[in-house]
Coordinates of C-alpha atoms in Angstrom, one line a residue:
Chain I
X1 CA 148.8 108.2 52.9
X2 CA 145.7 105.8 52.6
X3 CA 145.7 103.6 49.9
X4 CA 142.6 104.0 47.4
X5 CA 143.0 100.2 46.2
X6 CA 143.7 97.4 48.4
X7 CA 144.3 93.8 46.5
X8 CA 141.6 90.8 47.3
X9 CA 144.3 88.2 49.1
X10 CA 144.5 85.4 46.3
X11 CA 143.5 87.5 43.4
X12 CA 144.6 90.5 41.4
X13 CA 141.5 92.7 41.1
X14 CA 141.7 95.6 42.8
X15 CA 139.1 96.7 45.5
X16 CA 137.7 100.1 45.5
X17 CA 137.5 101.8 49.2
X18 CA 134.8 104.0 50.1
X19 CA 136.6 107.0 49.9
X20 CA 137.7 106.2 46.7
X21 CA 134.3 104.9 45.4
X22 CA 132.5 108.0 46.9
X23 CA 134.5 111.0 45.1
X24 CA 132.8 108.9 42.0
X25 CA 129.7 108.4 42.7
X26 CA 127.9 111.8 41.5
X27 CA 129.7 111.3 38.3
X28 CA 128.1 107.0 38.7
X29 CA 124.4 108.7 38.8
X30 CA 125.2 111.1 35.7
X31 CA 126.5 108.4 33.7
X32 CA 129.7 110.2 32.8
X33 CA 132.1 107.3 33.9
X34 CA 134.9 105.7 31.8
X35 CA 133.6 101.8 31.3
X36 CA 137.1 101.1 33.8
X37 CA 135.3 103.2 36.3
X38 CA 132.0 101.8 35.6
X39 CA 133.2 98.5 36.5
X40 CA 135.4 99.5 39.7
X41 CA 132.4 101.4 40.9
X42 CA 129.5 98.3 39.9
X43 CA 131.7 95.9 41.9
X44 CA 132.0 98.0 45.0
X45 CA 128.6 98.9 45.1
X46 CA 127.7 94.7 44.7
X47 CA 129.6 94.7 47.8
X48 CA 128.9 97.8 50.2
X49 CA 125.7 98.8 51.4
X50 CA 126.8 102.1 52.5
X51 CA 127.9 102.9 49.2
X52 CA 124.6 101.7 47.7
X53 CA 122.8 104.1 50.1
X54 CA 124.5 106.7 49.1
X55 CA 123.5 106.3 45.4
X56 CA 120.5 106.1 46.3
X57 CA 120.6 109.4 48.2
X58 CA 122.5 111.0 45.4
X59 CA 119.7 110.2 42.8
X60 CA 116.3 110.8 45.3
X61 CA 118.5 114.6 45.4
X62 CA 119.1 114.5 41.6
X63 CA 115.1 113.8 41.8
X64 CA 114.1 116.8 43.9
X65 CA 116.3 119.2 41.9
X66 CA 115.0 118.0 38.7
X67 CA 111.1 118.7 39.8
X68 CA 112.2 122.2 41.0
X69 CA 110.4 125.5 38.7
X70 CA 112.8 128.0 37.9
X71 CA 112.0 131.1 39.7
X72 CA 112.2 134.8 37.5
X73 CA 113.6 137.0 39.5
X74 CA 111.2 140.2 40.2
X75 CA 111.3 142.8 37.8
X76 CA 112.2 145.2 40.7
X77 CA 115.0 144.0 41.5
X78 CA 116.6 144.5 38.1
X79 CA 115.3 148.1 39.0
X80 CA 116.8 148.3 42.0
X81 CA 119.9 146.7 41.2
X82 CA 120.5 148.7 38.3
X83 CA 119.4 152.3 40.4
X84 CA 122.3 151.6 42.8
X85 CA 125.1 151.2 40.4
X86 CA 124.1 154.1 38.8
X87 CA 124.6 156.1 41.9
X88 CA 127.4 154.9 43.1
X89 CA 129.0 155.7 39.8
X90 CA 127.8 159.0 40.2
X91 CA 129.8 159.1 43.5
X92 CA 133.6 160.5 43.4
X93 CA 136.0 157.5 43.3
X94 CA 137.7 158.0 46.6
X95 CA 141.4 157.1 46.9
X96 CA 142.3 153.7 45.8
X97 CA 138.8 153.3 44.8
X98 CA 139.9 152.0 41.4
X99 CA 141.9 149.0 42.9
X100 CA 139.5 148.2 45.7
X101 CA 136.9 147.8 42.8
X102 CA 139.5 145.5 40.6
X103 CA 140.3 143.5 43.9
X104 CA 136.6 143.3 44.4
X105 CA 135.5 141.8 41.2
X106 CA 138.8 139.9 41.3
X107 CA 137.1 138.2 44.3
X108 CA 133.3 137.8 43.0
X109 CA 135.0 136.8 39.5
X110 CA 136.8 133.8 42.1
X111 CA 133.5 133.5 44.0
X112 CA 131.5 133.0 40.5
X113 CA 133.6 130.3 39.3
X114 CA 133.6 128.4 42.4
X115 CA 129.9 128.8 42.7
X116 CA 129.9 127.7 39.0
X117 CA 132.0 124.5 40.0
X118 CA 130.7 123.6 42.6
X119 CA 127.0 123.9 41.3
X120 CA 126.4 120.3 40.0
X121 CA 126.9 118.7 43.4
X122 CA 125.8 121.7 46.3
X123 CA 123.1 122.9 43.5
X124 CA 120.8 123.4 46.7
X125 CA 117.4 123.8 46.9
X126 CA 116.3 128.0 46.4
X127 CA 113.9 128.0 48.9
X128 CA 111.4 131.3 47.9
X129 CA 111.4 134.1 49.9
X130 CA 108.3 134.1 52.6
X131 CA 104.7 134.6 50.1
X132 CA 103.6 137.7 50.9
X133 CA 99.7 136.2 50.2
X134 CA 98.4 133.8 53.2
X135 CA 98.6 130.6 51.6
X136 CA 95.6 128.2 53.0
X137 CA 96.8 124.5 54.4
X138 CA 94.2 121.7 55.2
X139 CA 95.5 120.1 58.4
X140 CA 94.1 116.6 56.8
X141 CA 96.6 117.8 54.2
X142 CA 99.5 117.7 56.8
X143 CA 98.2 114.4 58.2
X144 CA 98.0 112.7 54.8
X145 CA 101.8 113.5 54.8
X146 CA 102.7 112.5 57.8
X147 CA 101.0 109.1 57.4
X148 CA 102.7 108.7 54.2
X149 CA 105.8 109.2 55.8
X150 CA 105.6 107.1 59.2
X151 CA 104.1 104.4 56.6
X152 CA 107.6 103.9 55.8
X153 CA 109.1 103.5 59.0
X154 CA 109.8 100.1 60.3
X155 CA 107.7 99.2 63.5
X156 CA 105.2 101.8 62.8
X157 CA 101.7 100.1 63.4
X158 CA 100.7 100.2 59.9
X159 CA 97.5 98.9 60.6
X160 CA 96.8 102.8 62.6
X161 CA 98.9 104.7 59.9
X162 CA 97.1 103.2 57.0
X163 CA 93.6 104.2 58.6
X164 CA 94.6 107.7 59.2
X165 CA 96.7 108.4 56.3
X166 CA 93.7 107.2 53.8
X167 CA 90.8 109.2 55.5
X168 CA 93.2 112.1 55.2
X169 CA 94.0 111.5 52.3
X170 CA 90.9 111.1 50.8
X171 CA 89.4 114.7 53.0
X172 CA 92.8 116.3 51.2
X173 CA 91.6 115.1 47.7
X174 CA 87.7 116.2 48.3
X175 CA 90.1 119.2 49.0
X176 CA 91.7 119.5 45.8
X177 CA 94.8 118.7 47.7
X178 CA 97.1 121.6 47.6
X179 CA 99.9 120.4 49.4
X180 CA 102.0 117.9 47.7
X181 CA 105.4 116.0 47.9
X182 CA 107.8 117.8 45.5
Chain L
X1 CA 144.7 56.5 88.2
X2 CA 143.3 56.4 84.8
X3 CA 145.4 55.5 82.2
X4 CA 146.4 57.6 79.2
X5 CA 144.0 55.9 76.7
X6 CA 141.4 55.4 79.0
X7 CA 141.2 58.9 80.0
X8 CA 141.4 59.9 76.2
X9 CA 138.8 57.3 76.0
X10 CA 136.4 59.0 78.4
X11 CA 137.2 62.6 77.0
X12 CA 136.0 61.5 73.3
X13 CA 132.8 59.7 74.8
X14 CA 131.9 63.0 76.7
X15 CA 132.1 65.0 73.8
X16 CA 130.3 62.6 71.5
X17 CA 127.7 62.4 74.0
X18 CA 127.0 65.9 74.1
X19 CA 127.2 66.1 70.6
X20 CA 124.7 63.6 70.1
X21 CA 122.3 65.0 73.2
X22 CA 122.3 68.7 71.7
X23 CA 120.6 67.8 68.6
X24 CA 118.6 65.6 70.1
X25 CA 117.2 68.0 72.4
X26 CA 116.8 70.7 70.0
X27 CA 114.8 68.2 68.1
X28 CA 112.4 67.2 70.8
X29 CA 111.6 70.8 72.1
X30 CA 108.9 72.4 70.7
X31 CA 109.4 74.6 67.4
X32 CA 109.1 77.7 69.3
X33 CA 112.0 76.9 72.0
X34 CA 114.3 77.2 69.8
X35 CA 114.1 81.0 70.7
X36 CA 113.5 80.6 74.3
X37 CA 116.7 82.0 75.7
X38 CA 116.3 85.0 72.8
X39 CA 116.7 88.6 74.8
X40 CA 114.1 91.6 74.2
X41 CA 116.5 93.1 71.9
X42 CA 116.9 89.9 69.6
X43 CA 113.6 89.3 69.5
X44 CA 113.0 93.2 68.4
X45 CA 115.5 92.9 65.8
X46 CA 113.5 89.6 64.6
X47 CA 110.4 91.7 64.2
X48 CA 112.6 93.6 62.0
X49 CA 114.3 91.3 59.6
X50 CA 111.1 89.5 59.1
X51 CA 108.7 92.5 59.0
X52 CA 109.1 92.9 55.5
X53 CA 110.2 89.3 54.6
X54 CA 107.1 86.9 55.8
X55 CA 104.6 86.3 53.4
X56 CA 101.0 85.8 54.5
X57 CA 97.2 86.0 54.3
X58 CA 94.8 86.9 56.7
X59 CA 91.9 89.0 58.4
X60 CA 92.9 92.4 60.7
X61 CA 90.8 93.6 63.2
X62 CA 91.8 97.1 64.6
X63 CA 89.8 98.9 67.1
X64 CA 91.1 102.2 67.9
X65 CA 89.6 104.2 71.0
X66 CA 89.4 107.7 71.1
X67 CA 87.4 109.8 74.2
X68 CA 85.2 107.7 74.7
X69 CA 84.6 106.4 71.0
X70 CA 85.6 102.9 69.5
X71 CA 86.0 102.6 65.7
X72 CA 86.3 98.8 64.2
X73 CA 88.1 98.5 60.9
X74 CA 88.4 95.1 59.6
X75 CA 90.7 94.7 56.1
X76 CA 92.0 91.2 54.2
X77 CA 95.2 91.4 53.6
X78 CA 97.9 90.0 51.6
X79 CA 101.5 90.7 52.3
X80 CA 104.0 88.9 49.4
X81 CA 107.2 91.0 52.0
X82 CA 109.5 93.8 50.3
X83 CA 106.8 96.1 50.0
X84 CA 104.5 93.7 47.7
X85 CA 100.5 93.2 48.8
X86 CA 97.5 94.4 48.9
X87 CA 94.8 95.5 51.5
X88 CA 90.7 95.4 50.8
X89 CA 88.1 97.0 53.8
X90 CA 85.5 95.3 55.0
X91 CA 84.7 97.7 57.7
X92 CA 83.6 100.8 58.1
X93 CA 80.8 100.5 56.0
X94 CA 81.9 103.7 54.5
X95 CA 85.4 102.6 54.2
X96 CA 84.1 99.5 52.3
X97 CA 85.3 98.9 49.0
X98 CA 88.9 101.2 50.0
X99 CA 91.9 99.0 48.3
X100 CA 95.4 99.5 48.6
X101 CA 98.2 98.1 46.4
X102 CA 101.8 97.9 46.8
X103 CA 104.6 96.0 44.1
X104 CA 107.4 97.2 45.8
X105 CA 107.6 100.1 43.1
X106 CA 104.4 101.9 43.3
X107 CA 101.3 102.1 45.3
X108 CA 97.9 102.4 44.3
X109 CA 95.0 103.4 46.7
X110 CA 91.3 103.0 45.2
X111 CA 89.3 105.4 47.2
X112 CA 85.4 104.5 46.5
X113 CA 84.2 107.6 48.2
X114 CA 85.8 110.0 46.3
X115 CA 85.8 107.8 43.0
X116 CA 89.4 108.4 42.6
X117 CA 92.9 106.4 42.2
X118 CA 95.8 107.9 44.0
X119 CA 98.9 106.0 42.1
X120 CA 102.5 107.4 43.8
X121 CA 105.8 105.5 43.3
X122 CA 107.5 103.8 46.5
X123 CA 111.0 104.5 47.0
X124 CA 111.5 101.0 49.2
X125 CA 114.4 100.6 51.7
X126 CA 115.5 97.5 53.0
X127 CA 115.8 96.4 56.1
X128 CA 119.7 95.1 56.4
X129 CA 120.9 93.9 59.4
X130 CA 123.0 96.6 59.9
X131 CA 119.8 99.1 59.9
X132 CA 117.7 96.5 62.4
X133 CA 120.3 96.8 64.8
X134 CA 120.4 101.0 64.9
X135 CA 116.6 100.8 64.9
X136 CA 117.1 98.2 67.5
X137 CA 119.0 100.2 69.7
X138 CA 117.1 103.3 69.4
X139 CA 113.7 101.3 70.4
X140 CA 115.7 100.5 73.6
X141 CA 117.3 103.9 74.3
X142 CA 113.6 105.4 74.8
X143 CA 111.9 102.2 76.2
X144 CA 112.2 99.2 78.3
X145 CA 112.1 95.9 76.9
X146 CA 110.5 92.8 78.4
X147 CA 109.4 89.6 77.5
X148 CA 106.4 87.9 79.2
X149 CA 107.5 84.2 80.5
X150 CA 104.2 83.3 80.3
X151 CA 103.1 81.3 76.9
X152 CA 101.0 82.8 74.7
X153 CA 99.5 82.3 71.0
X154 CA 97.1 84.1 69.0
X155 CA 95.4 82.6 65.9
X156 CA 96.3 79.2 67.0
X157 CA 100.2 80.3 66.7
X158 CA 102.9 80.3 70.0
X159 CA 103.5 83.7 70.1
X160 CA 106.2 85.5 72.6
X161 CA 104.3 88.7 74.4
X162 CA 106.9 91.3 74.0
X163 CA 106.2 94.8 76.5
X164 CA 107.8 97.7 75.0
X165 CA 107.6 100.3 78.1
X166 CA 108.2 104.0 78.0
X167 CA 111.2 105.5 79.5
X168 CA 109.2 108.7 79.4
X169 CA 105.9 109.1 81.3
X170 CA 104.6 110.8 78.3
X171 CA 104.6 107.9 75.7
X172 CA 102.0 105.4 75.0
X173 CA 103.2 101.6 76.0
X174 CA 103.1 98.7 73.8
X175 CA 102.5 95.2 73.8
X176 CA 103.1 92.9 71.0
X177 CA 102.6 89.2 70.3
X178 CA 105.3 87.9 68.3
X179 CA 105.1 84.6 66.0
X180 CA 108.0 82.2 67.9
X181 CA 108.3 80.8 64.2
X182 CA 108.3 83.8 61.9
X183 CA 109.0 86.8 64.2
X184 CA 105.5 88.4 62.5
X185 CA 103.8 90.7 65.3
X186 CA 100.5 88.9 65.2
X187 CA 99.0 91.1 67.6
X188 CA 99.6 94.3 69.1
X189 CA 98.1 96.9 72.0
X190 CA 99.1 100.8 73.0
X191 CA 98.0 101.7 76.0
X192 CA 97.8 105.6 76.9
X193 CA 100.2 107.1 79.4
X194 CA 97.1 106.6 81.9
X195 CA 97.0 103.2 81.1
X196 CA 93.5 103.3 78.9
X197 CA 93.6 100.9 76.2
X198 CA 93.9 102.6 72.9
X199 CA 94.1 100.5 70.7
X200 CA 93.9 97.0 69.8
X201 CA 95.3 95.0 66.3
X202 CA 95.0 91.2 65.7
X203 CA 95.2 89.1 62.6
X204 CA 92.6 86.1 62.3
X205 CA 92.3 83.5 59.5
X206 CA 96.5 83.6 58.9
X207 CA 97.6 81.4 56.5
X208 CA 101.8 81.8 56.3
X209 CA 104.3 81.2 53.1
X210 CA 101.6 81.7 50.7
X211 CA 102.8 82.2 46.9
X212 CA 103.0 84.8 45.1
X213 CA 100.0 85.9 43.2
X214 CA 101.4 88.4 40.8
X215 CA 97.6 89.5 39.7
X216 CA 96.6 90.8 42.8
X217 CA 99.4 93.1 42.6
X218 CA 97.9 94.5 39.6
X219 CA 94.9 97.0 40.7
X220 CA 92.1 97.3 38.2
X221 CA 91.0 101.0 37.5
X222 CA 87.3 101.1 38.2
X223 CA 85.8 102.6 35.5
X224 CA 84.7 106.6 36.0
X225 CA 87.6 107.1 38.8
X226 CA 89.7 109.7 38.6
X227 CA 93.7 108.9 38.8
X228 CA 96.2 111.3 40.4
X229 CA 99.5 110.2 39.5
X230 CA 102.0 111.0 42.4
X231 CA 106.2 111.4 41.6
X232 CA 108.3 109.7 43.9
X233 CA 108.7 110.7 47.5
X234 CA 112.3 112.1 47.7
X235 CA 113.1 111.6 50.9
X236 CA 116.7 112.4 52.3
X237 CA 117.5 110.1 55.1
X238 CA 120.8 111.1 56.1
X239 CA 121.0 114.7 58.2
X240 CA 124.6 115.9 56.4
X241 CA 122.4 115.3 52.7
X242 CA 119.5 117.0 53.8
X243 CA 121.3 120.0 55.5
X244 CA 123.5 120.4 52.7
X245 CA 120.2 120.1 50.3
X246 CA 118.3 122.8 52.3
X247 CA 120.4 124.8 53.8
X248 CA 117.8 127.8 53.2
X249 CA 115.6 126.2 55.5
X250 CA 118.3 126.8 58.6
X251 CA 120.3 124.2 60.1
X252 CA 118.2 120.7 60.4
X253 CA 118.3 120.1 64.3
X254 CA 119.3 116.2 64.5
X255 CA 116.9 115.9 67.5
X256 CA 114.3 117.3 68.5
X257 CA 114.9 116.2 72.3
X258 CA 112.5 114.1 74.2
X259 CA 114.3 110.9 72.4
X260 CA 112.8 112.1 69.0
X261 CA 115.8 111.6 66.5
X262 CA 116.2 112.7 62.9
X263 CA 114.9 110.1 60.4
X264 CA 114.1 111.7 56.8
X265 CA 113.6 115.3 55.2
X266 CA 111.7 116.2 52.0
X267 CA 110.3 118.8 50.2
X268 CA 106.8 119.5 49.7
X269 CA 104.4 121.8 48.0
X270 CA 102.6 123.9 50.4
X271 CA 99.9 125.6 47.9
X272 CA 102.9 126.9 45.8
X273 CA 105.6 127.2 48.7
X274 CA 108.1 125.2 48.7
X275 CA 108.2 124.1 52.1
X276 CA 110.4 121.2 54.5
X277 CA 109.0 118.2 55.9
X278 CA 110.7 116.5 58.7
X279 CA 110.2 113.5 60.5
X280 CA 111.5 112.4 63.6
X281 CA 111.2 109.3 65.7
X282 CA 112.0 108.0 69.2
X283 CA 112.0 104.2 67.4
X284 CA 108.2 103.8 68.1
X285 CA 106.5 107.1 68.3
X286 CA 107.2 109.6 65.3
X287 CA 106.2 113.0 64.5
X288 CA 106.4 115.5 61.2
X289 CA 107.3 118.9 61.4
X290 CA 106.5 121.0 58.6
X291 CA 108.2 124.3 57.7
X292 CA 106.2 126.8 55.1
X293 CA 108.2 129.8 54.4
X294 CA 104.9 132.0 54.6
X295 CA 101.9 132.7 56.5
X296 CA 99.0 130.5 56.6
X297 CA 95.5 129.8 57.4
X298 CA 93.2 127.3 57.9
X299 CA 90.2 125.8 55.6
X300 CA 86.7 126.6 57.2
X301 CA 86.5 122.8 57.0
X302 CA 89.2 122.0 59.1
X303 CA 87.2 121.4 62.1
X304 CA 87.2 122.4 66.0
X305 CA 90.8 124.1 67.2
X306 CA 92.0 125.6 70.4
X307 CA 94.4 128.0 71.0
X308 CA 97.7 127.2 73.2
X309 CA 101.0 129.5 74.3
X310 CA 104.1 128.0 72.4
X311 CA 106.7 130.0 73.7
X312 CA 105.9 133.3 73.9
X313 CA 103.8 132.7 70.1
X314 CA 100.3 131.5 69.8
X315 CA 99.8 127.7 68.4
X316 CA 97.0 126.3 67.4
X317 CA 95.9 122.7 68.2
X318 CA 93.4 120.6 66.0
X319 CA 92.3 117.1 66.0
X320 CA 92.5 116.0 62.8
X321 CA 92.1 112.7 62.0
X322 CA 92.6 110.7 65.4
X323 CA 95.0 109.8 67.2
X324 CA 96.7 112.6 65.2
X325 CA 97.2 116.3 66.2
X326 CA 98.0 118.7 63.9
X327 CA 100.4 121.5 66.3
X328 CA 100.6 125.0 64.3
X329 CA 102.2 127.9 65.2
X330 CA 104.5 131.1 63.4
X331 CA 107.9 132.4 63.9
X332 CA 109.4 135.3 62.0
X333 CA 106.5 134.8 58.9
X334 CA 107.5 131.3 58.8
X335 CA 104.6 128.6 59.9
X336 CA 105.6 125.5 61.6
X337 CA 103.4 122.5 62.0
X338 CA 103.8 119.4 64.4
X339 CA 101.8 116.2 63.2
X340 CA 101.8 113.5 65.8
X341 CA 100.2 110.7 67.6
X342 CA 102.2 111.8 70.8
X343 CA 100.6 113.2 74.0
X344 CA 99.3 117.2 73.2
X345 CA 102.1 118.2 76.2
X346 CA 105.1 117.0 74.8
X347 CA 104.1 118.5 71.5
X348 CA 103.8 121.7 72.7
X349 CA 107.3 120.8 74.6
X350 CA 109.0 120.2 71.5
X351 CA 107.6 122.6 69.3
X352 CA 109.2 125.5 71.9
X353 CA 112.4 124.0 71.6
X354 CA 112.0 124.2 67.9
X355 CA 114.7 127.2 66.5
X356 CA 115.5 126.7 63.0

């Protein structure tokens, strides 16, 4: 089995490994560690980079799902949903009906609570269905984005990227700028 | 025959002579020397590491050619490294006035022409030597790397002339004149895949290791602008996070071919759709693809388009803002868009390939 601790030659503090380090990291970002964990967790991350990365991709996720709306669902498909059990408890059970029903909500009952487990760390993003309206996007919009984006890159000539990105940026906000980073 | 002693004798002069002469040498060559025997590649990841690390003042020139047009934009700029400085135009005249300011936490971009402020927050990440070297290596698995024996300077400053040549016939070539000293690309030149000279960026008037000047890191809101305030861009840089984010969007391809190579994923706001935005980059050359879960349309203002086959769907091709292309095209009610500086064929190349 892997060891989770390995000891610094010379000294007694234990070093956290990755693997050990990483299981704890979504709990790091949420603040919910014991102060012993804290500590383990602060002096791995003082000394590995990966590690660090990861925090940071933990929280720029925590970001993106805190700045998402909460979508209603359409009234219809209450309707809907509600119309089809009522006619299929119109229907005659057939045989074993009664324990094919148990062993199904057995197994969304299962599915539920490992949905419901698993939420805080695969919460993903619920992408809405296609709009049925024709939505309007300002290429200079698209650009603006892109520039912002390359911007970042290392070796990008920023010199070219800056030029671009502002003149789109500044066509998108004459615009009104409809197409924004989440 | 040598004695014992006399030979041990010998041995110990040999070495402290060498020891002496290496120094010595070193000492007498010129500063630049020092990185004469450096290989494209170290000299690459040079340009990295100090990219973000030199601090310096000076004047940029960049004249970028497009059909037959030359623009000239001239900016001061001051660059305090980790994302710190700030950038004033001179030129355009319509551009004059245009500041941008970055203290390694937010950015602010004073926009005379519009009268307004855009202030976003920078997410910054650092260059390590670990990420220099996989950027390093991925610069040289899509071009050639070369360096000029010829001395050069520019500004008064010994500069190596670095060629960075596409593998591909389709990419733009690069030339960049690289401080000896600092490893700051003092001057740089793409040429098209025809060989036209696109475009052209030089620094004049440098002045290197300046301090810090915390004030000009502070931009002043001109009175009557209008600020929009911008969240942090929360970008996913790692394909398993960004799959596992959005897996509604289908499975993230971690290339696009044609050397392009995942690099970052976010979401934005497409007019109330939440929508993907990916960027991929052959180390050099990069590109955006955008996925809106809807149909679209364009503005009336967005200019001159033209029609092209994408597969067996219909893609539309407009010129944005140059060099940039802005590729659009649908798929099952979903739009796609390509954003890049790349060659009009290779985008239409890639966006076929794109099934997601």
């Amino acid at each position: 089995m892997r060891r989770l601790f390995s000891t610094r030659i010379g000294t007694r503090n234990p070093i956290m490994l990755c693997e050990r380090c990483n299981s704890r990291l979504s709990a790091y970002v949420d603040g919910t560690l014991t102060s012993a964990e804290l500590r383990q967790v602060n002096a791995h991350l003082a000394s590995c980079r990966r590690c660090r990365e990861d925090v940071q991709e933990i929280q720029a996720i925590r970001r993106v799902l805190r700045s998402m709306p909460e979508h209603e669902a359409p009234a219809a498909f209450w309707d809907d949903t509600l119309r089809m059990i009522r006619s299929r408890a119109r229907r005659k059970p057939a045989p074993f009906a009664y324990a094919r029903i148990a062993g199904t909500a057995v197994a969304a009952l299962a599915l539920a609570i490992i949905l419901f487990v698993n939420s805080a760390d695969r919460q993903v993003i619920d992408v809405a269905p296609a709009h049925e309206r024709l939505l309007t996007i300002n290429p200079l919009s698209l650009v603006s984005l892109h520039a912002r984006e390359r911007g970042r890159s290392p070796l990008v000539d920023i010199a070219k990227v800056r030029i671009a990105g502002s003149e789109a940026e500044a066509g998108d906000l004459a615009d009104d700028g409809r197409f924004d980073v989440k | 025959m040598l004695s014992r002693a006399a030979f041990a004798t010998l041995v110990v002069t040999g070495v402290a002579s060498i020891a002496f002469a290496c120094p010595c040498a070193c000492a007498l060559a010129q500063p630049g020397d020092s990185h004469a025997a450096e290989t494209p590649l170290a000299v690459l990841r040079r340009v990295l590491t100090s990219e973000e690390r030199v601090r310096f003042a000076a004047r940029q020139t960049v004249i970028l050619s497009d059909r037959g047009r030359a623009d000239a934009t001239v900016t001061d700029e001051v660059n305090f490294g980790f994302a710190r400085g700030r950038v004033t135009w001179l030129l355009p005249e319509n551009n004059r006035g245009r500041v941008s300011v970055r203290d390694g936490r937010r950015r602010w971009a004073i926009e005379p022409s519009s009268r307004t402020v855009v202030e976003s927050e920078v997410v910054h990440r650092p260059i390590t030597a670990a990420r220099a070297e996989a950027i390093a290596r991925q610069v040289a698995r899509s071009y050639v790397l070369t360096i000029a024996k010829e001395p050069s300077s520019v500004a008064g400053r010994p500069a190596l002339i670095l060629t960075l040549a596409p593998r591909r016939p389709d990419r733009q070539r690069r030339m960049w004149w690289v401080d000896r000293q600092t490893g700051l690309v003092l001057k740089r030149e793409v040429y098209s895949p025809g060989g036209g000279l696109e475009q052209s960026t030089s620094y004049s008037n440098l002045r290197m290791n300046i301090p810090v000047d915390v004030t000009l890191l502070k931009p002043a809101v001109p009175r009557g602008y209008r600020v929009v305030r911008r969240p942090a861009d929360n970008v996913v840089t790692r394909i398993e996070s960004a799959r596992r984010l959005i897996p509604a969007f289908g499975d993230i391809p971690a290339s696009l071919g044609a050397g392009f190579e995942f690099e970052s994923a976010r979401l934005v706001d497409a007019d109330g759709a939440r929508s993907l935005q990916l960027q991929y980059s052959d180390g050099l050359a990069g590109l955006s693809l955008f996925k809106i879960p809807a149909r679209t349309r364009l503005p009336q203002s967005a200019g001159r388009t033209r029609t092209v086959a994408v597969g067996s769907a219909s893609g539309t091709i407009m010129e944005s803002v140059a060099p940039y292309r802005v590729l659009t095209w649908e798929i099952a009610g979903a739009t796609f868009n390509l954003v890049s500086d790349v060659s009009e064929g290779t985008m239409i190349a890639i966006a076929r390939s794109v099934h997601f």
